[in-house]
Amino acid sequence: LYIGPGVYVLDLSLETKPCYTLYQVLGYSRCPRFGGWMTTVALSPVTGRKHQLRQHMAALGHPIVGDGKYTSNKEEHISNQGIYLESLEVVFTHPTTGQPIHIKIPEPQRFRTLREQQHKRWNKLAAAAVRAAESTES
């Protein structure tokens, strides 16, 4: 369900309870794993169900990298690196003062590193494919 510029609502009940997640695609990266693409998304849970974000992304066919529990294709699972899911921004009202609290941190370096590594691997494989095609044409 589209709700604004680039923002969508995923409405998928979990354990028979209503469950909603806002999501926005932030970017795409080419890679030889994960179906040829990695998608960076911003996720905002509207409801708070157990493993909600993980289950919703898996239901979309885009499980979170490193999520061994909800990844259907175990060959694409990355072992020993943890799940690539972080809370980068939290906004809430302080329970005593009533003041708005806004905490924001930068994306972890390991996220950028993974995208860069996969992009380099993609370029290397693409170059090899071009060379192979050129050699068969000769």
mmCIF file with all atom_site columns, C-alpha atoms in Angstrom:
data_model
loop_
_atom_site.group_PDB
_atom_site.id
_atom_site.type_symbol
_atom_site.label_atom_id
_atom_site.label_alt_id
_atom_site.label_comp_id
_atom_site.label_asym_id
_atom_site.label_entity_id
_atom_site.label_seq_id
_atom_site.pdbx_PDB_ins_code
_atom_site.Cartn_x
_atom_site.Cartn_y
_atom_site.Cartn_z
_atom_site.occupancy
_atom_site.B_iso_or_equiv
_atom_site.pdbx_formal_charge
_atom_site.auth_seq_id
_atom_site.auth_comp_id
_atom_site.auth_asym_id
_atom_site.auth_atom_id
_atom_site.pdbx_PDB_model_num
ATOM 1   C CA . LEU A 1 1   ? 0.000  0.000   0.000   1.00 0.00 ? 1   LEU A CA 1
ATOM 2   C CA . TYR A 1 2   ? 1.532  3.317   -1.138  1.00 0.00 ? 2   TYR A CA 1
ATOM 3   C CA . ILE A 1 3   ? 1.155  6.181   1.369   1.00 0.00 ? 3   ILE A CA 1
ATOM 4   C CA . GLY A 1 4   ? 3.488  8.919   0.152   1.00 0.00 ? 4   GLY A CA 1
ATOM 5   C CA . PRO A 1 5   ? 6.570  9.718   -1.915  1.00 0.00 ? 5   PRO A CA 1
ATOM 6   C CA . GLY A 1 6   ? 8.402  6.404   -1.937  1.00 0.00 ? 6   GLY A CA 1
ATOM 7   C CA . VAL A 1 7   ? 6.851  5.170   1.327   1.00 0.00 ? 7   VAL A CA 1
ATOM 8   C CA . TYR A 1 8   ? 4.737  2.031   1.447   1.00 0.00 ? 8   TYR A CA 1
ATOM 9   C CA . VAL A 1 9   ? 2.837  0.136   4.137   1.00 0.00 ? 9   VAL A CA 1
ATOM 10  C CA . LEU A 1 10  ? 3.222  -3.595  4.424   1.00 0.00 ? 10  LEU A CA 1
ATOM 11  C CA . ASP A 1 11  ? 0.055  -5.000  5.982   1.00 0.00 ? 11  ASP A CA 1
ATOM 12  C CA . LEU A 1 12  ? 0.671  -8.627  6.905   1.00 0.00 ? 12  LEU A CA 1
ATOM 13  C CA . SER A 1 13  ? -0.832 -10.240 9.982   1.00 0.00 ? 13  SER A CA 1
ATOM 14  C CA . LEU A 1 14  ? 1.531  -12.186 12.219  1.00 0.00 ? 14  LEU A CA 1
ATOM 15  C CA . GLU A 1 15  ? 0.150  -14.875 14.517  1.00 0.00 ? 15  GLU A CA 1
ATOM 16  C CA . THR A 1 16  ? -3.378 -13.736 13.524  1.00 0.00 ? 16  THR A CA 1
ATOM 17  C CA . LYS A 1 17  ? -2.700 -10.199 14.844  1.00 0.00 ? 17  LYS A CA 1
ATOM 18  C CA . PRO A 1 18  ? -2.694 -7.095  12.637  1.00 0.00 ? 18  PRO A CA 1
ATOM 19  C CA . CYS A 1 19  ? 0.815  -5.979  11.818  1.00 0.00 ? 19  CYS A CA 1
ATOM 20  C CA . TYR A 1 20  ? 2.067  -2.973  9.854   1.00 0.00 ? 20  TYR A CA 1
ATOM 21  C CA . THR A 1 21  ? 5.515  -1.848  8.708   1.00 0.00 ? 21  THR A CA 1
ATOM 22  C CA . LEU A 1 22  ? 6.380  1.315   6.782   1.00 0.00 ? 22  LEU A CA 1
ATOM 23  C CA . TYR A 1 23  ? 9.179  0.821   4.275   1.00 0.00 ? 23  TYR A CA 1
ATOM 24  C CA . GLN A 1 24  ? 11.080 2.929   1.782   1.00 0.00 ? 24  GLN A CA 1
ATOM 25  C CA . VAL A 1 25  ? 13.686 1.818   -0.732  1.00 0.00 ? 25  VAL A CA 1
ATOM 26  C CA . LEU A 1 26  ? 16.865 3.845   -0.264  1.00 0.00 ? 26  LEU A CA 1
ATOM 27  C CA . GLY A 1 27  ? 19.026 2.229   -2.923  1.00 0.00 ? 27  GLY A CA 1
ATOM 28  C CA . TYR A 1 28  ? 19.988 -0.803  -4.970  1.00 0.00 ? 28  TYR A CA 1
ATOM 29  C CA . SER A 1 29  ? 23.358 -2.498  -5.313  1.00 0.00 ? 29  SER A CA 1
ATOM 30  C CA . ARG A 1 30  ? 24.397 -5.096  -7.891  1.00 0.00 ? 30  ARG A CA 1
ATOM 31  C CA . CYS A 1 31  ? 25.894 -8.265  -6.453  1.00 0.00 ? 31  CYS A CA 1
ATOM 32  C CA . PRO A 1 32  ? 26.485 -11.868 -7.527  1.00 0.00 ? 32  PRO A CA 1
ATOM 33  C CA . ARG A 1 33  ? 24.515 -13.140 -4.519  1.00 0.00 ? 33  ARG A CA 1
ATOM 34  C CA . PHE A 1 34  ? 20.946 -12.532 -3.406  1.00 0.00 ? 34  PHE A CA 1
ATOM 35  C CA . GLY A 1 35  ? 19.413 -12.793 -6.862  1.00 0.00 ? 35  GLY A CA 1
ATOM 36  C CA . GLY A 1 36  ? 21.832 -10.262 -8.346  1.00 0.00 ? 36  GLY A CA 1
ATOM 37  C CA . TRP A 1 37  ? 20.655 -7.315  -6.245  1.00 0.00 ? 37  TRP A CA 1
ATOM 38  C CA . MET A 1 38  ? 20.819 -5.996  -2.707  1.00 0.00 ? 38  MET A CA 1
ATOM 39  C CA . THR A 1 39  ? 18.245 -3.408  -1.702  1.00 0.00 ? 39  THR A CA 1
ATOM 40  C CA . THR A 1 40  ? 18.833 -0.965  1.119   1.00 0.00 ? 40  THR A CA 1
ATOM 41  C CA . VAL A 1 41  ? 15.571 -0.046  2.841   1.00 0.00 ? 41  VAL A CA 1
ATOM 42  C CA . ALA A 1 42  ? 14.359 2.086   5.728   1.00 0.00 ? 42  ALA A CA 1
ATOM 43  C CA . LEU A 1 43  ? 11.916 0.155   7.890   1.00 0.00 ? 43  LEU A CA 1
ATOM 44  C CA . SER A 1 44  ? 9.597  1.607   10.520  1.00 0.00 ? 44  SER A CA 1
ATOM 45  C CA . PRO A 1 45  ? 7.438  -0.787  12.526  1.00 0.00 ? 45  PRO A CA 1
ATOM 46  C CA . VAL A 1 46  ? 3.990  0.647   13.245  1.00 0.00 ? 46  VAL A CA 1
ATOM 47  C CA . THR A 1 47  ? 3.050  -2.306  15.422  1.00 0.00 ? 47  THR A CA 1
ATOM 48  C CA . GLY A 1 48  ? 5.453  -4.259  17.594  1.00 0.00 ? 48  GLY A CA 1
ATOM 49  C CA . ARG A 1 49  ? 5.310  -7.963  16.881  1.00 0.00 ? 49  ARG A CA 1
ATOM 50  C CA . LYS A 1 50  ? 8.119  -10.432 17.533  1.00 0.00 ? 50  LYS A CA 1
ATOM 51  C CA . HIS A 1 51  ? 10.536 -10.460 14.564  1.00 0.00 ? 51  HIS A CA 1
ATOM 52  C CA . GLN A 1 52  ? 8.090  -8.239  12.674  1.00 0.00 ? 52  GLN A CA 1
ATOM 53  C CA . LEU A 1 53  ? 10.625 -6.578  10.374  1.00 0.00 ? 53  LEU A CA 1
ATOM 54  C CA . ARG A 1 54  ? 12.386 -9.858  9.660   1.00 0.00 ? 54  ARG A CA 1
ATOM 55  C CA . GLN A 1 55  ? 9.128  -11.660 8.853   1.00 0.00 ? 55  GLN A CA 1
ATOM 56  C CA . HIS A 1 56  ? 7.758  -8.818  6.740   1.00 0.00 ? 56  HIS A CA 1
ATOM 57  C CA . MET A 1 57  ? 10.903 -8.546  4.602   1.00 0.00 ? 57  MET A CA 1
ATOM 58  C CA . ALA A 1 58  ? 10.973 -12.339 4.133   1.00 0.00 ? 58  ALA A CA 1
ATOM 59  C CA . ALA A 1 59  ? 7.303  -12.245 3.103   1.00 0.00 ? 59  ALA A CA 1
ATOM 60  C CA . LEU A 1 60  ? 8.182  -9.662  0.422   1.00 0.00 ? 60  LEU A CA 1
ATOM 61  C CA . GLY A 1 61  ? 10.787 -12.100 -0.893  1.00 0.00 ? 61  GLY A CA 1
ATOM 62  C CA . HIS A 1 62  ? 13.643 -9.906  0.345   1.00 0.00 ? 62  HIS A CA 1
ATOM 63  C CA . PRO A 1 63  ? 14.900 -11.411 3.602   1.00 0.00 ? 63  PRO A CA 1
ATOM 64  C CA . ILE A 1 64  ? 17.341 -9.366  5.632   1.00 0.00 ? 64  ILE A CA 1
ATOM 65  C CA . VAL A 1 65  ? 20.955 -10.275 4.891   1.00 0.00 ? 65  VAL A CA 1
ATOM 66  C CA . GLY A 1 66  ? 22.347 -12.540 7.586   1.00 0.00 ? 66  GLY A CA 1
ATOM 67  C CA . ASP A 1 67  ? 18.931 -13.634 8.836   1.00 0.00 ? 67  ASP A CA 1
ATOM 68  C CA . GLY A 1 68  ? 19.282 -17.414 8.975   1.00 0.00 ? 68  GLY A CA 1
ATOM 69  C CA . LYS A 1 69  ? 15.852 -17.852 10.575  1.00 0.00 ? 69  LYS A CA 1
ATOM 70  C CA . TYR A 1 70  ? 13.752 -16.266 7.828   1.00 0.00 ? 70  TYR A CA 1
ATOM 71  C CA . THR A 1 71  ? 15.971 -16.812 4.773   1.00 0.00 ? 71  THR A CA 1
ATOM 72  C CA . SER A 1 72  ? 14.392 -19.435 2.544   1.00 0.00 ? 72  SER A CA 1
ATOM 73  C CA . ASN A 1 73  ? 17.509 -19.907 0.403   1.00 0.00 ? 73  ASN A CA 1
ATOM 74  C CA . LYS A 1 74  ? 20.182 -21.076 2.837   1.00 0.00 ? 74  LYS A CA 1
ATOM 75  C CA . GLU A 1 75  ? 22.830 -20.840 0.093   1.00 0.00 ? 75  GLU A CA 1
ATOM 76  C CA . GLU A 1 76  ? 22.455 -17.064 0.188   1.00 0.00 ? 76  GLU A CA 1
ATOM 77  C CA . HIS A 1 77  ? 22.769 -16.852 3.972   1.00 0.00 ? 77  HIS A CA 1
ATOM 78  C CA . ILE A 1 78  ? 25.914 -15.131 5.260   1.00 0.00 ? 78  ILE A CA 1
ATOM 79  C CA . SER A 1 79  ? 27.303 -17.008 8.264   1.00 0.00 ? 79  SER A CA 1
ATOM 80  C CA . ASN A 1 80  ? 29.086 -15.547 11.270  1.00 0.00 ? 80  ASN A CA 1
ATOM 81  C CA . GLN A 1 81  ? 28.502 -11.906 10.341  1.00 0.00 ? 81  GLN A CA 1
ATOM 82  C CA . GLY A 1 82  ? 25.241 -11.322 12.167  1.00 0.00 ? 82  GLY A CA 1
ATOM 83  C CA . ILE A 1 83  ? 22.030 -9.914  10.799  1.00 0.00 ? 83  ILE A CA 1
ATOM 84  C CA . TYR A 1 84  ? 22.230 -6.719  8.739   1.00 0.00 ? 84  TYR A CA 1
ATOM 85  C CA . LEU A 1 85  ? 19.466 -4.948  10.646  1.00 0.00 ? 85  LEU A CA 1
ATOM 86  C CA . GLU A 1 86  ? 20.162 -1.938  12.844  1.00 0.00 ? 86  GLU A CA 1
ATOM 87  C CA . SER A 1 87  ? 18.079 0.722   14.512  1.00 0.00 ? 87  SER A CA 1
ATOM 88  C CA . LEU A 1 88  ? 19.579 3.949   13.216  1.00 0.00 ? 88  LEU A CA 1
ATOM 89  C CA . GLU A 1 89  ? 16.960 6.362   14.516  1.00 0.00 ? 89  GLU A CA 1
ATOM 90  C CA . VAL A 1 90  ? 14.620 6.402   17.499  1.00 0.00 ? 90  VAL A CA 1
ATOM 91  C CA . VAL A 1 91  ? 12.095 9.130   18.283  1.00 0.00 ? 91  VAL A CA 1
ATOM 92  C CA . PHE A 1 92  ? 9.959  9.134   21.418  1.00 0.00 ? 92  PHE A CA 1
ATOM 93  C CA . THR A 1 93  ? 8.538  11.386  24.125  1.00 0.00 ? 93  THR A CA 1
ATOM 94  C CA . HIS A 1 94  ? 10.396 11.334  27.433  1.00 0.00 ? 94  HIS A CA 1
ATOM 95  C CA . PRO A 1 95  ? 8.033  9.746   29.975  1.00 0.00 ? 95  PRO A CA 1
ATOM 96  C CA . THR A 1 96  ? 8.808  12.236  32.758  1.00 0.00 ? 96  THR A CA 1
ATOM 97  C CA . THR A 1 97  ? 9.591  15.535  31.066  1.00 0.00 ? 97  THR A CA 1
ATOM 98  C CA . GLY A 1 98  ? 7.368  15.114  28.017  1.00 0.00 ? 98  GLY A CA 1
ATOM 99  C CA . GLN A 1 99  ? 10.222 16.405  25.866  1.00 0.00 ? 99  GLN A CA 1
ATOM 100 C CA . PRO A 1 100 ? 10.742 14.853  22.430  1.00 0.00 ? 100 PRO A CA 1
ATOM 101 C CA . ILE A 1 101 ? 13.841 12.653  22.285  1.00 0.00 ? 101 ILE A CA 1
ATOM 102 C CA . HIS A 1 102 ? 15.496 12.019  18.915  1.00 0.00 ? 102 HIS A CA 1
ATOM 103 C CA . ILE A 1 103 ? 18.514 9.735   18.689  1.00 0.00 ? 103 ILE A CA 1
ATOM 104 C CA . LYS A 1 104 ? 20.188 9.068   15.354  1.00 0.00 ? 104 LYS A CA 1
ATOM 105 C CA . ILE A 1 105 ? 23.380 7.190   14.487  1.00 0.00 ? 105 ILE A CA 1
ATOM 106 C CA . PRO A 1 106 ? 25.136 6.620   11.146  1.00 0.00 ? 106 PRO A CA 1
ATOM 107 C CA . GLU A 1 107 ? 24.846 3.383   9.222   1.00 0.00 ? 107 GLU A CA 1
ATOM 108 C CA . PRO A 1 108 ? 27.403 0.806   10.432  1.00 0.00 ? 108 PRO A CA 1
ATOM 109 C CA . GLN A 1 109 ? 30.536 0.549   8.292   1.00 0.00 ? 109 GLN A CA 1
ATOM 110 C CA . ARG A 1 110 ? 29.933 -3.193  7.776   1.00 0.00 ? 110 ARG A CA 1
ATOM 111 C CA . PHE A 1 111 ? 26.802 -2.371  5.739   1.00 0.00 ? 111 PHE A CA 1
ATOM 112 C CA . ARG A 1 112 ? 28.748 -0.172  3.323   1.00 0.00 ? 112 ARG A CA 1
ATOM 113 C CA . THR A 1 113 ? 31.591 -2.692  3.233   1.00 0.00 ? 113 THR A CA 1
ATOM 114 C CA . LEU A 1 114 ? 29.237 -5.522  2.247   1.00 0.00 ? 114 LEU A CA 1
ATOM 115 C CA . ARG A 1 115 ? 27.687 -3.444  -0.557  1.00 0.00 ? 115 ARG A CA 1
ATOM 116 C CA . GLU A 1 116 ? 31.142 -2.433  -1.821  1.00 0.00 ? 116 GLU A CA 1
ATOM 117 C CA . GLN A 1 117 ? 32.479 -6.016  -1.716  1.00 0.00 ? 117 GLN A CA 1
ATOM 118 C CA . GLN A 1 118 ? 29.461 -7.377  -3.569  1.00 0.00 ? 118 GLN A CA 1
ATOM 119 C CA . HIS A 1 119 ? 29.624 -4.576  -6.148  1.00 0.00 ? 119 HIS A CA 1
ATOM 120 C CA . LYS A 1 120 ? 33.328 -5.330  -6.820  1.00 0.00 ? 120 LYS A CA 1
ATOM 121 C CA . ARG A 1 121 ? 32.533 -9.042  -7.188  1.00 0.00 ? 121 ARG A CA 1
ATOM 122 C CA . TRP A 1 122 ? 29.711 -8.208  -9.592  1.00 0.00 ? 122 TRP A CA 1
ATOM 123 C CA . ASN A 1 123 ? 32.017 -6.065  -11.737 1.00 0.00 ? 123 ASN A CA 1
ATOM 124 C CA . LYS A 1 124 ? 34.695 -8.787  -11.765 1.00 0.00 ? 124 LYS A CA 1
ATOM 125 C CA . LEU A 1 125 ? 32.166 -11.434 -12.872 1.00 0.00 ? 125 LEU A CA 1
ATOM 126 C CA . ALA A 1 126 ? 30.656 -9.100  -15.477 1.00 0.00 ? 126 ALA A CA 1
ATOM 127 C CA . ALA A 1 127 ? 34.108 -8.367  -16.919 1.00 0.00 ? 127 ALA A CA 1
ATOM 128 C CA . ALA A 1 128 ? 34.890 -12.103 -17.060 1.00 0.00 ? 128 ALA A CA 1
ATOM 129 C CA . ALA A 1 129 ? 31.584 -12.749 -18.849 1.00 0.00 ? 129 ALA A CA 1
ATOM 130 C CA . VAL A 1 130 ? 32.399 -10.054 -21.443 1.00 0.00 ? 130 VAL A CA 1
ATOM 131 C CA . ARG A 1 131 ? 35.865 -11.559 -22.026 1.00 0.00 ? 131 ARG A CA 1
ATOM 132 C CA . ALA A 1 132 ? 34.361 -15.050 -22.400 1.00 0.00 ? 132 ALA A CA 1
ATOM 133 C CA . ALA A 1 133 ? 31.785 -13.772 -24.881 1.00 0.00 ? 133 ALA A CA 1
ATOM 134 C CA . GLU A 1 134 ? 34.460 -11.975 -26.900 1.00 0.00 ? 134 GLU A CA 1
ATOM 135 C CA . SER A 1 135 ? 36.661 -15.081 -27.028 1.00 0.00 ? 135 SER A CA 1
ATOM 136 C CA . THR A 1 136 ? 33.791 -17.239 -28.338 1.00 0.00 ? 136 THR A CA 1
ATOM 137 C CA . GLU A 1 137 ? 33.074 -14.668 -31.074 1.00 0.00 ? 137 GLU A CA 1
ATOM 138 C CA . SER A 1 138 ? 36.670 -14.837 -32.348 1.00 0.00 ? 138 SER A CA 1
#
